[in-house]
Amino acid sequence: MNPYTPDEAAQKITALTEELNQHAHRYYVLDAPIISDAEYDRLLRQLEALEKDFPDLRLPNSPTQRVGGPALEHFEKVNHRIPMLSLANAMNEQELLDFDQRIKRHLSLPTDASIQYIAEPKIDGIAISLLYEKGLFSVGATRGDGVTGEDITANLRTIKSLPLRLQSPPSDLFSTSNTPPVPAILEVRGEAYMPRDGFEAFNEEQHKLGLKPFANPRNAAAGSLKQLDPNLTAQRPLAVFVYAPGYIEDHTLQSQWDFLEAIQAWGFPRNPLSRRCHGVQEVLQCYHDLMLQRPRLNYDIDGMVVKVDDYNLQKQLGFISKSPRWAVAFKFPPQQEITKILDIQLQVGRTGKLTPVAHLEPIQVAGVVVSRATLHNQDEIDKKDIRVGDYVVIQRAGDVIPEVVTVVTERRDPLALPYTIPNRCPCGQSETERTPGEAAHYCTGISCPSRLKSAFEHFVSRKAMNVDGLGPKLIEQAVDAGLLNKLPDLYRLSEAQWRSLERTGERSILNLLQSLEKSKDTTLARFLFALGIRHVGETTAHTLADHFGTLHALYQASLDDLQKIPDIGPVVAYSVYHFFHQDEIRQIVQDFLDLGVELAPPAQIVADLPGKDFFDGKTFVLTGTLTQMSRDDAQEQIQARGGKISGSVSKKTDFVIAGASAGSKLQKAQSLGVTVIDEDAFLLKLQG
Ligand code: IVH
C-alpha cells in the first residue's frame, strides 16, 4: 500500500504525469532526451503504482493510458467538421510552374510576381484528424471518404509522439513569444506512419512468428491503426507528423508558417524538413534537396506538398472540386517503370557463378537510365515466369541494382518461350552446372575466360589486393590476348607485354607496375579474399586470417577444425577445405609467394599504424554520414588498428563515431552514457 494520503497522492500523480510527459515529448518529438530509458521506466512504474491505489485520481493525459484500453466491437463513425480533401498532383517541373502561374492569374498578379510558399515533405502514411478540447486529446479519426471517417481514438492514444495534452506558451506580460494560446477547440490534421527502422524490426518479428510480413511501412501503419484491440496497436512502432489545420475555434493564425510554429510550441511533432520558399524557383531547389535526402530519411515520403503560405491568399484562391487551389502535391518521379526485355545474358562471376541479367530497352527510372536488371537465378526466373520479349515492371529503390518486379503478362507475345539457363557458359568452352542445394548455376571451367576476367577484376579490387590502374577494359584485353591465364600471371607480365596492349600509355604502365609491386606487400586476410574462394567474402576472410594467422596453419586445418570456428558454417568450411586441397590451387598460391607476395599476419599490421593505442581492443559503432571517407574505409582503418566494429549501441560499446545527421544510435549512446566523438575527432585519432 502506498504511504500517501489522497491529497498527497493527487499532487504526486500530477507531478509524475507532468514530468513523464515532458520526457516523452523530449524523446519522441524533440529527439533530445535528458534521462535514460531505465530512469523513465522507473518513474512510469511509480505512477502506475499510485494510479492503481488511487484509480480516481488518474489524469486523462496520463502516459499509462498509452498502453491501450479495452478492445472495441467496431469503429464508430466520425463526421469531419471540415471535409478532409485531397490534393492535385504536379508530376514534373513544368506542372509545378503551371501551378504557380495559375495562382498568380487567379490573384490577378503579374506573371513574374513572387509568391511565398511552404514546401513540406509529403509523408507516405495514413491521413488522420486529431481533435483537442481545452488542450486535451479527445477524438482521433481516419480520413475515410473525406466526409466521414472512423473513430480510432483509442489506437491513436498509444502513439508516443502524439501529445495527450497541449501546452500553452507562458502568457506573462513580457513574454517575447508570439505563439497564441491553445484554442479551446483545436482540430489538426497530419499523418500517422511507421518509421522505417521500426518497420524492418516489426516485419522481422512477424516473420519469426510465422506471420505474413507487410509489403511496406504504409500498409503496416494502416493495418496497425485498424486493430480493434488498442493493445495490439500499442505494440506497433507508430509515429505522427502534424501539418494542417482542421476546424479551429477563434483562430488568429495568419499563415501556414505561423501554424507550423504554433503547433510546435503547443507540443505537436512537426516535420523538420518543411521550408518557407520565396517564389517558385526556391520551391524547385527545395524539391531537389528533398529528393537527395529521401534515401536517408527514417520514413517514406512520395513527394513534396507545396502550399501558398498566406491564409488570406488561400481563402481568395479557394477550391476546385475536391482539392484546394492553393496547394499541390509535387510527386517524385516513380521508382517503377515498365519496359521490354530485349535479351537475357549470363554474367560470369569470379567464382564461376552465373547470374542471368535482363538487357532492357533503356528507360529512365527515378532519374537514372536503366538498361539492365539482375534476374538473380533460375528459381527467380521460374517464380516470376520471365521470358525474353516480355514487358516487365522494373524498380530501383535507392541505389540498389534495378530488378524485375513482375511481368505484364497481358502484353506477352504468345510465342515467347520460358527461359532456362543454357548448358554452356558464355565463354563457349565449358559446361554449366547447378550443385544440388544451391540456387546458382556455376561454370565448371577453371580457365573459362569470362570467369577469368571477373577473377582478375576481383583480385585487383580495392578491398582485395588494391591495385590501381587496372580496369576491366585492360583486363579484358590482356585475357583475350592470352597474356593472363592464371592469377599469378599478373605479376609476371613485363613492361613490354603490358605495352603491347592497345591504348596503354607509357606513364600509365609505369604506374601500374609500381602499384602491382606495392600490392605484394599485403595481409593474409586481403589475400584470402582476393583468391575468390566460393562463399568467402571480406568478413570470412578476416575470420580465417584472425583464426589461423598464417597460410601454413590454414593448410593444416581439417574440415572439422574449420567447422569449429565461430561464424563459419558447414558450407563455407567445405568450400575452403576443398579449395586448398586442389593441387592446382596450391601451385597458384606457391607461385604468388615465389613472385614476392608477402602476407603479414593479423597482429603485425596493428603494430605500426598511428593511433593504434586508442583503437586497439575497443568496440566502435559508426552512425550518420562521414564526409571525409566512406564508412567501409573507416571500418577498415579501425580494424587495422585492432578495434572492433559493432552494428548496434550497447553498454559494451566504447565509442560511437557520429557523422552528419546521426539518428537513433546517437540518441541511444547519449542515453547509455557512451562516449560520442565526431568525424573530426575520429580523423585526429587515426593520425595518432
Ligand atoms: S496537406 C487540403 N500536407 O497527402 C489538403 N498533406 O492527397 C490537406 N500528405 O491526404 C493535405 N503529407 O494524407 C498535406 N505535408 C502534407 C502532407 C499531406 C502527406 C497526404 C495527406 C493527404 C494527401 C494529399
XYZ file of C-alpha atoms and ligand atoms in Angstrom:
712
model
C 0.000 0.000 0.000
C 1.203 3.488 -0.762
C 2.062 5.648 2.229
C 0.217 8.662 0.765
C -2.934 10.474 1.779
C -5.303 11.149 -1.144
C -4.141 14.782 -1.231
C -0.501 13.837 -1.379
C -1.265 11.154 -3.965
C -3.097 13.682 -6.141
C -0.111 16.022 -6.031
C 2.346 13.244 -6.699
C 0.265 11.890 -9.612
C 0.023 15.327 -11.203
C 3.745 15.902 -10.836
C 4.713 12.498 -12.215
C 2.273 12.754 -15.122
C 3.683 16.163 -15.977
C 7.283 15.019 -15.662
C 6.817 11.845 -17.691
C 5.002 13.711 -20.448
C 7.823 16.240 -20.622
C 10.368 13.458 -21.003
C 8.273 11.647 -23.604
C 7.975 14.904 -25.541
C 11.736 15.414 -25.406
C 12.317 11.856 -26.549
C 9.683 11.331 -29.243
C 9.092 14.834 -30.562
C 12.228 16.875 -29.946
C 14.597 13.933 -30.358
C 16.613 15.184 -27.369
C 16.147 13.054 -24.245
C 17.774 14.053 -20.958
C 17.151 10.877 -18.962
C 17.823 7.210 -19.728
C 15.143 4.739 -20.757
C 15.610 2.970 -17.437
C 15.010 6.170 -15.474
C 11.860 6.821 -17.478
C 10.581 3.328 -16.772
C 11.235 3.778 -13.066
C 9.108 6.948 -12.969
C 6.408 5.282 -15.048
C 6.211 2.372 -12.623
C 5.858 4.790 -9.693
C 2.949 6.452 -11.442
C 1.353 3.104 -12.304
C 1.519 2.024 -8.665
C -0.110 5.261 -7.489
C -2.844 5.075 -10.104
C -3.560 1.514 -9.064
C -4.136 2.584 -5.464
C -5.990 5.768 -6.404
C -7.753 4.940 -9.702
C -9.996 8.012 -9.470
C -7.026 10.326 -9.442
C -5.654 9.174 -12.768
C -5.360 12.083 -15.229
C -6.715 11.866 -18.769
C -3.277 12.641 -20.200
C -1.520 10.010 -18.119
C 1.249 8.225 -20.035
C -0.097 4.951 -18.629
C -3.078 5.440 -20.923
C -0.904 4.829 -23.968
C -0.820 1.094 -23.440
C -4.290 0.740 -24.920
C -7.728 0.298 -23.438
C -10.331 -2.448 -23.908
C -10.933 -3.938 -27.351
C -13.716 -2.464 -29.499
C -16.528 -4.241 -31.348
C -16.283 -1.879 -34.290
C -15.154 1.669 -35.024
C -17.682 4.477 -34.607
C -18.206 6.911 -37.469
C -16.936 10.484 -37.202
C -18.175 13.324 -39.378
C -15.421 15.768 -40.217
C -16.495 19.329 -39.436
C -14.462 20.413 -42.417
C -14.055 17.809 -45.135
C -10.630 16.202 -45.459
C -9.721 16.913 -49.047
C -7.084 15.530 -51.306
C -4.516 17.360 -53.389
C -3.998 17.806 -57.103
C -0.702 16.400 -58.379
C 2.171 18.008 -60.232
C 4.105 15.232 -61.946
C 7.061 17.290 -63.176
C 8.678 20.738 -63.014
C 6.515 22.158 -65.789
C 3.356 21.225 -63.928
C 4.676 22.962 -60.837
C 5.432 26.104 -62.862
C 1.887 25.887 -64.283
C 0.522 25.705 -60.730
C 2.461 28.857 -59.819
C 1.128 30.678 -62.890
C -2.469 29.588 -62.218
C -2.226 31.034 -58.737
C -0.988 34.394 -59.955
C -3.630 34.541 -62.665
C -6.300 33.833 -60.095
C -4.972 36.539 -57.791
C -4.551 38.972 -60.717
C -0.850 39.256 -60.012
C 1.797 39.821 -62.710
C 3.346 36.591 -64.070
C 6.705 37.466 -62.559
C 5.346 38.117 -59.045
C 6.892 36.036 -56.285
C 4.518 34.036 -54.074
C 5.616 32.794 -50.689
C 5.184 29.025 -50.438
C 5.680 26.408 -47.741
C 7.313 23.256 -49.063
C 6.719 20.175 -46.904
C 7.680 16.543 -47.340
C 4.673 14.511 -48.429
C 4.580 11.792 -45.791
C 3.540 8.407 -47.147
C 1.358 7.249 -44.281
C -2.263 7.415 -43.202
C -4.095 10.767 -43.021
C -5.608 11.445 -39.604
C -7.609 14.139 -37.872
C -6.926 14.966 -34.206
C -9.363 16.918 -32.057
C -8.267 18.650 -28.833
C -10.779 20.137 -26.443
C -9.373 22.560 -23.898
C -5.948 21.231 -24.759
C -6.817 17.581 -24.154
C -6.804 14.982 -26.904
C -10.403 13.891 -27.354
C -11.079 12.368 -30.774
C -8.819 10.953 -33.466
C -10.185 9.787 -36.790
C -9.206 8.406 -40.171
C -9.906 10.340 -43.341
C -12.430 7.789 -44.623
C -14.168 9.162 -47.706
C -13.173 12.692 -46.714
C -16.564 13.483 -45.176
C -16.941 10.622 -42.710
C -14.062 8.757 -41.121
C -13.641 6.179 -38.382
C -13.036 6.910 -34.716
C -9.631 5.434 -33.912
C -9.013 7.500 -30.759
C -8.047 4.513 -28.603
C -5.439 3.427 -31.142
C -4.012 6.891 -31.707
C -3.646 7.380 -27.970
C -0.989 4.669 -27.953
C 1.296 6.624 -30.309
C 4.102 8.062 -28.208
C 4.769 11.197 -30.272
C 1.098 12.208 -30.161
C 0.569 14.707 -27.318
C -2.312 13.862 -24.977
C -2.315 17.372 -23.502
C -1.109 20.514 -25.240
C 0.945 23.279 -23.681
C 0.033 26.938 -23.971
C 3.004 29.317 -24.115
C 3.640 31.297 -20.911
C 1.325 34.302 -21.017
C 3.150 36.852 -18.881
C 3.226 40.453 -19.986
C 6.869 40.420 -21.001
C 6.779 37.200 -22.978
C 8.515 37.560 -26.326
C 6.749 34.542 -27.799
C 4.032 35.412 -30.305
C 2.534 31.944 -30.152
C -1.155 32.216 -29.316
C -2.582 30.092 -26.500
C -4.024 26.703 -27.467
C -7.532 27.302 -28.893
C -10.335 25.746 -26.842
C -11.397 23.660 -29.804
C -8.489 22.681 -31.990
C -8.616 20.160 -34.784
C -5.390 19.455 -36.646
C -4.538 17.074 -39.441
C -1.492 15.026 -40.088
C -0.122 11.674 -40.980
C 0.408 8.550 -38.894
C 3.302 6.461 -40.209
C 5.646 3.648 -39.277
C 9.326 4.658 -39.221
C 11.479 2.516 -41.489
C 13.688 1.059 -38.751
C 10.635 0.092 -36.718
C 9.068 -1.405 -39.828
C 12.105 -3.600 -40.503
C 12.158 -4.824 -36.905
C 8.397 -5.381 -36.872
C 8.481 -7.376 -40.109
C 11.306 -9.495 -38.796
C 9.169 -10.216 -35.747
C 6.217 -11.150 -37.990
C 8.484 -13.458 -39.922
C 9.723 -15.176 -36.754
C 6.134 -15.718 -35.634
C 5.364 -17.285 -38.998
C 3.070 -14.381 -39.910
C 2.922 -12.622 -43.250
C 5.232 -9.588 -43.414
C 3.813 -6.244 -44.589
C 4.742 -5.049 -48.075
C 5.721 -1.531 -46.964
C 5.602 0.827 -43.962
C 2.399 2.445 -45.195
C 0.464 -0.833 -45.226
C 1.913 -1.696 -41.831
C 0.741 1.657 -40.418
C -2.734 1.223 -41.920
C -3.002 -2.317 -40.555
C -1.868 -1.203 -37.117
C -4.441 1.608 -36.898
C -7.239 -0.735 -37.963
C -6.801 -3.021 -34.946
C -9.894 -3.263 -32.802
C -7.704 -4.063 -29.817
C -5.637 -0.992 -28.945
C -3.212 -3.195 -27.010
C -2.046 -4.556 -30.340
C -1.624 -1.071 -31.784
C 0.389 -0.119 -28.700
C 3.000 -2.700 -29.668
C 3.478 -1.265 -33.157
C 6.166 1.382 -33.702
C 3.978 4.217 -34.970
C 4.606 7.962 -35.089
C 2.803 11.091 -36.315
C 3.538 14.378 -38.040
C 1.028 17.221 -37.942
C 0.859 19.504 -40.998
C -2.526 21.159 -41.486
C -5.259 22.967 -39.560
C -8.724 21.436 -39.361
C -11.584 23.117 -37.516
C -10.180 25.706 -35.115
C -12.278 27.956 -32.908
C -11.350 31.653 -32.989
C -8.136 31.187 -34.742
C -5.783 34.047 -35.247
C -3.065 32.367 -37.295
C -2.116 34.293 -40.420
C -0.157 31.764 -42.407
C 0.866 28.127 -42.727
C 4.294 29.025 -41.348
C 2.623 30.566 -38.256
C 0.611 27.395 -37.938
C 3.702 25.175 -38.074
C 5.463 27.333 -35.470
C 2.393 27.338 -33.222
C 1.785 23.585 -33.310
C 5.421 23.018 -32.480
C 5.151 25.284 -29.441
C 1.949 23.522 -28.373
C 3.789 20.197 -28.378
C 2.947 18.552 -31.705
C 5.604 16.774 -33.766
C 6.220 18.838 -36.861
C 8.357 17.663 -39.761
C 11.788 19.319 -39.526
C 12.280 19.500 -43.296
C 9.440 21.935 -44.051
C 10.757 25.131 -45.658
C 9.495 28.631 -46.384
C 10.245 29.442 -50.039
C 10.189 32.834 -51.735
C 8.972 32.163 -55.249
C 8.656 29.011 -57.281
C 12.383 28.736 -58.088
C 13.163 28.251 -54.409
C 10.495 25.568 -54.296
C 12.292 23.729 -57.102
C 15.543 23.984 -55.192
C 13.884 22.556 -52.065
C 12.413 19.752 -54.142
C 15.829 18.673 -55.367
C 17.304 18.926 -51.879
C 14.492 16.800 -50.509
C 14.964 14.191 -53.212
C 18.620 13.888 -52.173
C 17.686 13.456 -48.523
C 14.958 10.953 -49.266
C 17.019 7.728 -49.148
C 18.441 8.685 -45.756
C 15.146 9.519 -44.038
C 13.715 7.121 -41.490
C 10.221 7.405 -43.024
C 8.789 7.118 -46.522
C 7.876 10.213 -48.495
C 6.482 10.217 -52.010
C 6.875 13.858 -52.926
C 6.555 17.377 -51.639
C 3.405 19.313 -50.737
C 3.587 22.943 -51.856
C 1.202 25.336 -50.100
C 0.592 29.061 -50.502
C 1.774 30.395 -47.143
C -0.616 33.300 -46.563
C -4.017 32.179 -45.233
C -5.730 35.239 -46.744
C -4.453 34.301 -50.167
C -5.525 30.697 -49.525
C -9.024 31.943 -48.813
C -9.110 34.009 -52.009
C -7.919 31.046 -54.022
C -10.453 28.589 -52.605
C -11.133 25.134 -54.005
C -11.751 23.411 -57.293
C -13.870 20.283 -56.983
C -12.236 18.231 -54.263
C -8.898 19.945 -53.812
C -7.603 23.336 -52.756
C -6.358 25.643 -55.494
C -3.644 26.874 -53.113
C -1.760 23.604 -52.734
C -0.317 20.873 -54.906
C 1.374 17.518 -54.356
C 4.646 17.675 -56.298
C 5.365 13.971 -56.742
C 8.761 12.343 -57.037
C 9.405 10.510 -60.288
C 8.201 6.923 -59.990
C 10.672 4.344 -58.745
C 8.977 1.827 -61.025
C 8.671 1.742 -64.800
C 7.609 -0.680 -67.498
C 9.980 -1.698 -70.264
C 10.814 -4.606 -72.560
C 13.341 -7.393 -72.026
C 15.445 -7.495 -75.198
C 17.630 -10.369 -74.124
C 18.781 -12.390 -71.126
C 22.531 -12.886 -70.811
C 24.708 -14.632 -68.275
C 27.237 -12.739 -66.252
C 30.135 -14.849 -65.008
C 31.424 -14.097 -61.530
C 34.913 -14.665 -60.165
C 33.931 -17.992 -58.647
C 32.272 -19.063 -61.895
C 28.851 -18.165 -60.548
C 26.416 -17.385 -63.353
C 23.953 -14.545 -62.894
C 21.225 -14.106 -65.508
C 20.870 -10.426 -66.410
C 17.967 -8.913 -68.352
C 19.039 -6.469 -71.062
C 16.282 -3.910 -71.267
C 15.040 -1.294 -73.655
C 16.677 1.661 -71.857
C 14.309 3.659 -69.667
C 14.532 6.417 -67.049
C 13.735 5.231 -63.535
C 13.874 7.833 -60.769
C 16.211 9.990 -62.821
C 18.645 7.287 -63.939
C 18.723 5.431 -67.255
C 18.363 1.713 -66.623
C 19.257 -0.806 -69.315
C 19.975 -3.929 -67.290
C 18.359 -5.653 -64.345
C 19.519 -8.674 -62.410
C 17.310 -11.760 -62.517
C 19.269 -13.428 -59.685
C 18.954 -17.125 -60.628
C 16.836 -19.753 -62.345
C 14.430 -20.089 -59.411
C 13.645 -16.373 -59.507
C 13.080 -16.535 -63.260
C 10.754 -19.518 -62.849
C 8.881 -17.958 -59.957
C 8.163 -14.758 -61.880
C 7.976 -16.585 -65.236
C 10.218 -14.097 -67.002
C 10.733 -14.543 -70.741
C 12.725 -12.741 -73.427
C 10.440 -10.213 -75.147
C 8.278 -9.687 -72.050
C 7.213 -6.264 -70.822
C 8.172 -6.069 -67.180
C 7.785 -3.732 -64.223
C 11.248 -2.786 -63.032
C 12.128 -0.910 -59.906
C 15.038 0.941 -58.448
C 14.928 1.599 -54.727
C 17.643 3.973 -53.507
C 20.932 2.984 -55.058
C 20.050 -0.698 -55.234
C 20.560 -2.581 -58.517
C 17.362 -2.457 -60.558
C 15.242 -5.575 -60.506
C 12.214 -7.032 -62.225
C 9.107 -6.834 -60.049
C 6.564 -8.597 -62.254
C 5.790 -9.454 -65.841
C 2.955 -7.653 -67.606
C 1.544 -10.922 -68.921
C -1.232 -9.113 -70.828
C 1.437 -7.834 -73.200
C 3.247 -11.132 -73.691
C 3.972 -12.414 -77.192
C 2.125 -15.758 -77.365
C 5.193 -17.308 -78.974
C 7.576 -16.326 -76.132
C 9.222 -19.357 -74.561
C 10.228 -19.861 -70.921
C 13.899 -19.150 -70.249
C 16.346 -21.776 -68.983
C 19.992 -21.162 -68.178
C 21.924 -22.873 -71.002
C 24.273 -25.821 -70.505
C 27.181 -23.903 -71.929
C 28.921 -20.985 -70.304
C 29.023 -17.837 -72.467
C 32.776 -18.368 -72.816
C 31.819 -21.200 -75.160
C 34.401 -23.514 -73.643
C 32.838 -25.088 -70.614
C 29.671 -26.585 -69.257
C 27.457 -25.062 -66.608
C 26.180 -26.969 -63.591
C 23.950 -26.494 -60.611
C 25.143 -28.039 -57.372
C 22.209 -29.585 -55.526
C 21.076 -27.331 -52.695
C 22.421 -24.133 -54.305
C 20.323 -21.584 -56.130
C 23.040 -20.591 -58.563
C 24.481 -22.230 -61.644
C 28.265 -22.252 -61.991
C 30.636 -22.536 -64.903
C 32.747 -25.665 -64.432
C 35.778 -24.488 -66.401
C 38.643 -23.395 -64.187
C 40.131 -21.333 -67.016
C 36.892 -20.069 -68.528
C 37.884 -16.643 -69.939
C 34.693 -14.910 -68.743
C 35.281 -16.199 -65.254
C 38.959 -15.341 -65.515
C 38.135 -11.710 -66.286
C 35.891 -11.466 -63.218
C 38.511 -13.216 -61.125
C 41.163 -10.684 -62.147
C 38.814 -7.745 -61.590
C 38.094 -9.053 -58.127
C 41.731 -9.856 -57.350
C 42.920 -6.298 -58.039
C 39.892 -4.574 -56.456
C 40.303 -2.126 -53.610
C 39.323 -4.412 -50.763
C 41.377 -7.272 -52.211
C 44.942 -6.615 -53.456
C 44.188 -2.955 -54.120
C 45.981 -2.471 -57.450
C 45.447 0.914 -59.118
C 45.277 1.415 -62.854
C 43.992 -1.988 -63.915
C 40.390 -1.598 -65.033
C 38.030 -4.085 -66.694
C 38.984 -2.933 -70.228
C 42.673 -3.597 -69.770
C 41.992 -6.934 -68.081
C 39.743 -7.959 -70.918
C 42.429 -7.126 -73.491
C 45.107 -8.980 -71.555
C 42.931 -12.075 -71.130
C 41.842 -12.043 -74.779
C 45.461 -11.603 -75.892
C 46.341 -14.721 -73.920
C 48.671 -12.827 -71.588
C 46.692 -13.522 -68.431
C 45.742 -17.148 -67.949
C 46.207 -17.669 -64.245
C 46.031 -15.164 -61.400
C 49.830 -15.065 -60.710
C 50.424 -14.032 -64.354
C 49.575 -10.525 -63.175
C 52.969 -10.305 -61.509
C 54.769 -11.979 -64.420
C 53.972 -9.653 -67.303
C 56.813 -7.427 -68.425
C 56.553 -3.765 -69.213
C 56.756 -4.599 -72.923
C 53.907 -7.104 -72.645
C 51.644 -4.593 -70.929
C 52.559 -2.027 -73.561
C 51.690 -4.383 -76.388
C 48.037 -3.927 -75.390
C 46.007 -1.214 -77.074
C 45.572 2.260 -75.615
C 48.128 1.936 -72.898
C 50.289 4.964 -72.317
C 53.883 4.676 -71.121
C 53.100 6.597 -67.992
C 50.088 4.560 -67.022
C 52.004 1.301 -67.453
C 54.780 2.536 -65.173
C 52.188 3.483 -62.576
C 50.545 0.097 -62.943
C 53.832 -1.751 -62.443
C 54.539 0.302 -59.371
C 51.100 -0.358 -57.971
C 51.434 -4.090 -58.653
C 54.743 -4.120 -56.821
C 53.238 -2.296 -53.873
C 50.268 -4.672 -53.707
C 52.582 -7.615 -52.997
C 53.036 -6.313 -49.506
C 49.646 -7.245 -48.118
C 47.782 -9.096 -45.380
C 46.630 -12.678 -45.149
C 43.010 -11.523 -44.940
C 43.204 -9.483 -48.149
C 44.958 -12.299 -49.991
C 42.363 -14.891 -48.920
C 39.589 -12.555 -50.031
C 41.399 -11.839 -53.341
C 41.688 -15.526 -54.257
C 37.940 -15.630 -54.847
C 37.134 -18.745 -52.831
C 33.461 -19.586 -53.190
C 31.470 -18.263 -50.185
C 34.457 -16.372 -48.765
C 33.698 -12.676 -48.621
C 35.638 -9.985 -46.824
C 34.342 -10.851 -43.349
C 35.004 -14.586 -43.639
C 38.482 -13.858 -44.997
C 39.157 -11.796 -41.870
C 37.775 -14.507 -39.607
C 40.033 -17.105 -41.231
C 43.098 -14.867 -41.092
C 42.487 -13.990 -37.444
C 41.981 -17.611 -36.544
C 44.915 -19.183 -38.370
C 47.364 -16.313 -38.657
C 49.347 -17.974 -41.461
C 48.687 -19.801 -44.706
C 50.598 -22.738 -43.342
C 48.218 -23.140 -40.403
C 45.246 -22.879 -42.756
C 46.686 -25.648 -44.946
C 46.973 -27.913 -41.902
C 43.351 -27.387 -40.875
C 40.979 -30.328 -41.133
C 37.378 -29.925 -42.217
C 36.441 -30.320 -38.575
C 38.848 -27.585 -37.449
C 37.239 -25.219 -39.938
C 33.701 -26.050 -38.871
C 34.519 -25.335 -35.258
C 35.364 -21.690 -35.933
C 32.540 -19.431 -34.757
C 30.695 -17.800 -37.693
C 31.875 -20.468 -40.157
C 29.135 -22.845 -41.252
C 29.485 -26.247 -42.922
C 29.054 -24.906 -46.464
C 31.821 -22.330 -46.055
C 34.072 -24.803 -44.228
C 33.705 -27.320 -47.023
C 34.333 -24.716 -49.696
C 37.559 -23.526 -48.013
C 38.756 -27.058 -47.347
C 38.044 -28.181 -50.877
C 39.693 -25.076 -52.335
C 43.028 -25.577 -50.612
C 43.094 -29.279 -51.316
C 43.420 -28.862 -55.048
C 46.956 -29.242 -56.358
C 46.312 -26.548 -58.932
C 45.360 -24.058 -56.221
C 48.325 -24.881 -54.019
C 50.563 -24.329 -57.033
C 48.941 -20.952 -57.693
C 49.473 -19.880 -54.081
C 53.088 -21.057 -54.201
C 53.599 -19.063 -57.418
C 52.382 -15.926 -55.654
C 54.816 -16.428 -52.812
C 57.661 -17.097 -55.268
C 56.761 -13.900 -57.116
C 57.260 -11.928 -53.913
C 53.809 -11.677 -52.334
C 54.267 -11.246 -48.584
C 51.436 -11.898 -46.189
C 51.526 -10.063 -42.895
C 49.745 -11.985 -40.137
C 46.950 -10.013 -38.446
C 48.813 -8.772 -35.369
C 51.776 -7.373 -37.243
C 49.873 -4.644 -39.056
C 48.292 -3.459 -35.869
C 51.722 -2.628 -34.509
C 52.781 0.085 -36.888
C 49.704 2.212 -37.520
C 49.358 5.580 -35.809
C 46.622 5.845 -33.220
C 46.707 2.120 -32.525
C 46.725 2.618 -28.749
C 43.424 4.409 -28.909
C 41.638 1.827 -31.075
C 43.177 -1.484 -30.037
C 40.713 -3.773 -28.262
C 37.871 -1.251 -28.151
C 34.433 -1.515 -29.716
C 33.131 1.163 -32.082
C 29.769 1.929 -33.639
C 29.567 4.145 -36.717
C 26.461 6.219 -37.371
C 25.429 9.077 -39.633
C 27.252 10.154 -42.772
C 31.001 10.686 -42.842
C 32.217 13.326 -45.257
C 35.951 12.644 -45.398
C 35.893 8.904 -46.023
C 33.445 6.125 -46.771
C 32.056 4.024 -43.968
C 33.911 0.997 -45.364
C 37.207 2.858 -45.177
C 36.521 3.991 -41.648
C 35.780 0.419 -40.567
C 38.910 -0.860 -42.229
C 41.031 1.800 -40.544
C 39.594 0.928 -37.143
C 40.004 -2.814 -37.626
C 43.549 -2.374 -38.892
C 44.307 -0.731 -35.545
C 42.852 -3.607 -33.597
C 39.449 -2.033 -32.970
C 36.173 -3.904 -33.280
C 33.100 -2.754 -35.184
C 29.590 -3.331 -33.938
C 26.300 -2.559 -35.632
C 24.375 -1.505 -32.558
C 24.995 0.553 -29.450
C 25.055 -1.217 -26.097
C 26.738 -0.829 -22.735
C 29.696 -2.705 -24.223
C 30.260 -0.013 -26.851
C 33.334 2.078 -26.070
C 32.836 4.830 -28.651
C 30.198 5.976 -31.086
C 31.524 7.842 -34.104
C 28.757 10.170 -35.214
C 28.768 11.665 -38.711
C 26.260 14.143 -40.103
C 22.547 13.586 -39.393
C 23.149 10.725 -36.975
C 19.862 9.488 -35.533
C 18.677 6.819 -33.127
C 22.108 5.280 -32.471
C 23.427 8.618 -31.340
C 20.408 9.019 -29.095
C 20.955 5.576 -27.623
C 24.624 6.334 -26.993
C 23.689 9.501 -25.155
C 21.118 7.740 -23.023
C 23.602 4.974 -22.135
C 26.374 7.457 -21.474
C 28.612 6.034 -24.231
C 31.300 8.473 -25.378
C 30.467 10.037 -28.729
C 33.134 11.501 -30.998
C 32.536 13.401 -34.210
C 34.230 12.891 -37.549
C 36.973 15.468 -36.937
C 37.950 13.923 -33.621
C 37.937 10.489 -35.248
C 40.302 11.667 -38.004
C 42.658 13.117 -35.399
C 42.691 9.797 -33.542
C 43.539 7.984 -36.791
C 46.547 10.206 -37.164
C 47.661 9.296 -33.660
S -1.943 18.934 -46.737
C -6.286 20.119 -48.189
N 0.488 18.251 -46.170
O -1.279 13.739 -48.883
C -5.091 19.226 -48.261
N -0.994 16.553 -46.933
O -3.507 13.990 -51.363
C -4.560 18.879 -46.918
N 0.004 14.310 -47.010
O -4.500 13.042 -47.799
C -3.384 17.997 -47.029
N 1.994 14.889 -46.248
O -2.632 12.310 -46.302
C -0.705 17.826 -46.602
N 2.688 17.791 -45.564
C 1.494 17.376 -46.002
C 1.238 16.016 -46.319
C -0.027 15.644 -46.791
C 1.228 13.882 -46.669
C -1.058 13.442 -47.545
C -2.372 13.569 -46.856
C -3.374 13.872 -47.912
C -2.637 13.562 -49.183
C -2.986 14.569 -50.252
